[in-house]
C-alpha atoms as one frame of an Amber mdcrd trajectory, in Angstrom:
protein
  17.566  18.405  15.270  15.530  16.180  12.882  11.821  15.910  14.052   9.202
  13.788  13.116   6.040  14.399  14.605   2.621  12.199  13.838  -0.927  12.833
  14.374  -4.252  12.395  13.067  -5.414   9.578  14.819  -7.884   7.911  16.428
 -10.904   5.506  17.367 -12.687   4.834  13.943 -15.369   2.755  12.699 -15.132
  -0.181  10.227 -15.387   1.668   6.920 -14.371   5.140   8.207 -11.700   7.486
   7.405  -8.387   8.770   8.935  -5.904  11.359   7.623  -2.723  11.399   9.329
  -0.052  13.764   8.846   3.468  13.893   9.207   5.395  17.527  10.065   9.092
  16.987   9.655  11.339  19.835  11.082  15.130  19.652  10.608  14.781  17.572
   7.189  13.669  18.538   3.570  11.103  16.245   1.588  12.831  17.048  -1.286
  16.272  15.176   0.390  14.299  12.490   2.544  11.785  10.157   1.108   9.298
   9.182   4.081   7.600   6.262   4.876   4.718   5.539   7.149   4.849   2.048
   9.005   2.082   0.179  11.266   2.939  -1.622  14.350  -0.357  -3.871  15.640
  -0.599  -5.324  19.155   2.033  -7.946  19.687   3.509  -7.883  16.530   6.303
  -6.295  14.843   6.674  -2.958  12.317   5.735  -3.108   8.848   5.819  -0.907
   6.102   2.584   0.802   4.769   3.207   3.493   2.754   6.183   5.416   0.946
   6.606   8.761  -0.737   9.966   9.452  -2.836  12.012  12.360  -2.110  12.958
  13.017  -5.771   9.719  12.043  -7.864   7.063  11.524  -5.752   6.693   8.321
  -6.429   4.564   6.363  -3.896   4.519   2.616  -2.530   1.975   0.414  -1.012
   1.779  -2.426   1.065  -0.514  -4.961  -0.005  -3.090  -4.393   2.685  -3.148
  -0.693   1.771  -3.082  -0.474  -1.622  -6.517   0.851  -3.399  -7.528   2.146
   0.006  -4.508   4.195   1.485  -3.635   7.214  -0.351   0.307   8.816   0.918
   0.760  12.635  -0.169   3.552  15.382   0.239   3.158  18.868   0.456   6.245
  20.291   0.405   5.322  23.627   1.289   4.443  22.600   5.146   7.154  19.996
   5.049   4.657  17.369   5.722   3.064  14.041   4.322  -0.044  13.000   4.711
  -1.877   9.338   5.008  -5.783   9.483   4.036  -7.049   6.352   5.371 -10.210
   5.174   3.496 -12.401   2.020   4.149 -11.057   1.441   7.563 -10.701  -2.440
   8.640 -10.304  -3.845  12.148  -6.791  -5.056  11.369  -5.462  -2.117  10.208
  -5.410  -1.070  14.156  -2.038  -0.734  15.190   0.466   2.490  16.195   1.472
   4.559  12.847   4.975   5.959  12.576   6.550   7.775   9.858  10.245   7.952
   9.597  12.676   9.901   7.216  14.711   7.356   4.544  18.493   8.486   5.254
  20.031   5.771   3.137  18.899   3.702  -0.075  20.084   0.408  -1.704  19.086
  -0.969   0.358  16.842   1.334   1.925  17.081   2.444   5.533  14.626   4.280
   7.824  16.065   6.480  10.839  14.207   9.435  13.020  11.121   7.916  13.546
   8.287   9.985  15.240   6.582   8.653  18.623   3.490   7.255  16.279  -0.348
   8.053  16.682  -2.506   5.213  17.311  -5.552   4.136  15.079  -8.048   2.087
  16.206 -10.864   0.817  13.897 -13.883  -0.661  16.007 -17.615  -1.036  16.435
């Protein structure tokens, strides 16, 4: 019954802004940690983003770091992605998916993703 669902995206502008959200149904956030990854045309997933279950502590990928922004509210049982200063290469499909193991980490239930495109 867990249920990741992503949205919030779209075509964008270099230099634009996106806010995508992830609703989880059948999981907590305060039991699953939840990570948003970015898959670009022709090559494979990699992590952007990822929120803690127990602390809130949050993790960037290099590329996203000082621009990207992940937030939980708890409340709605969703996590959020603001997008800021939008680049070409960060077009790709964006998934989130619930953390269901650590040390090392692994990633399971993984929504259908919502595509961002960044263009003139």
């Amino acid at each position: 019954q867990v249920q990741l669902a992503e949205s919030g995206g779209g075509l964008v502008q270099p230099g634009g802004s996106l806010r995508l959200s992830c609703v989880a149904s059948g999981v907590s956030l305060d039991y699953y940690s939840i990570g948003w990854f970015r898959q670009a045309p022709g090559e494979e997933r990699e992590g952007v983003s990822c929120i803690s279950s127990s602390d809130g502590v949050t993790v960037y990928g290099d590329s996203a770091e000082g621009r990207f922004t992940i937030s939980r509210d708890k409340a709605e049982n969703t996590v959020y992605l603001q997008m800021n200063s939008l680049r070409p290469e960060d077009t790709g499909v964006y998934s989130c998916a619930a953390e269901v193991a650590a040390r090392p980490p692994l990633y399971d239930y993984w929504g259908q993703g919502t595509q961002v495109t960044v263009s003139s």
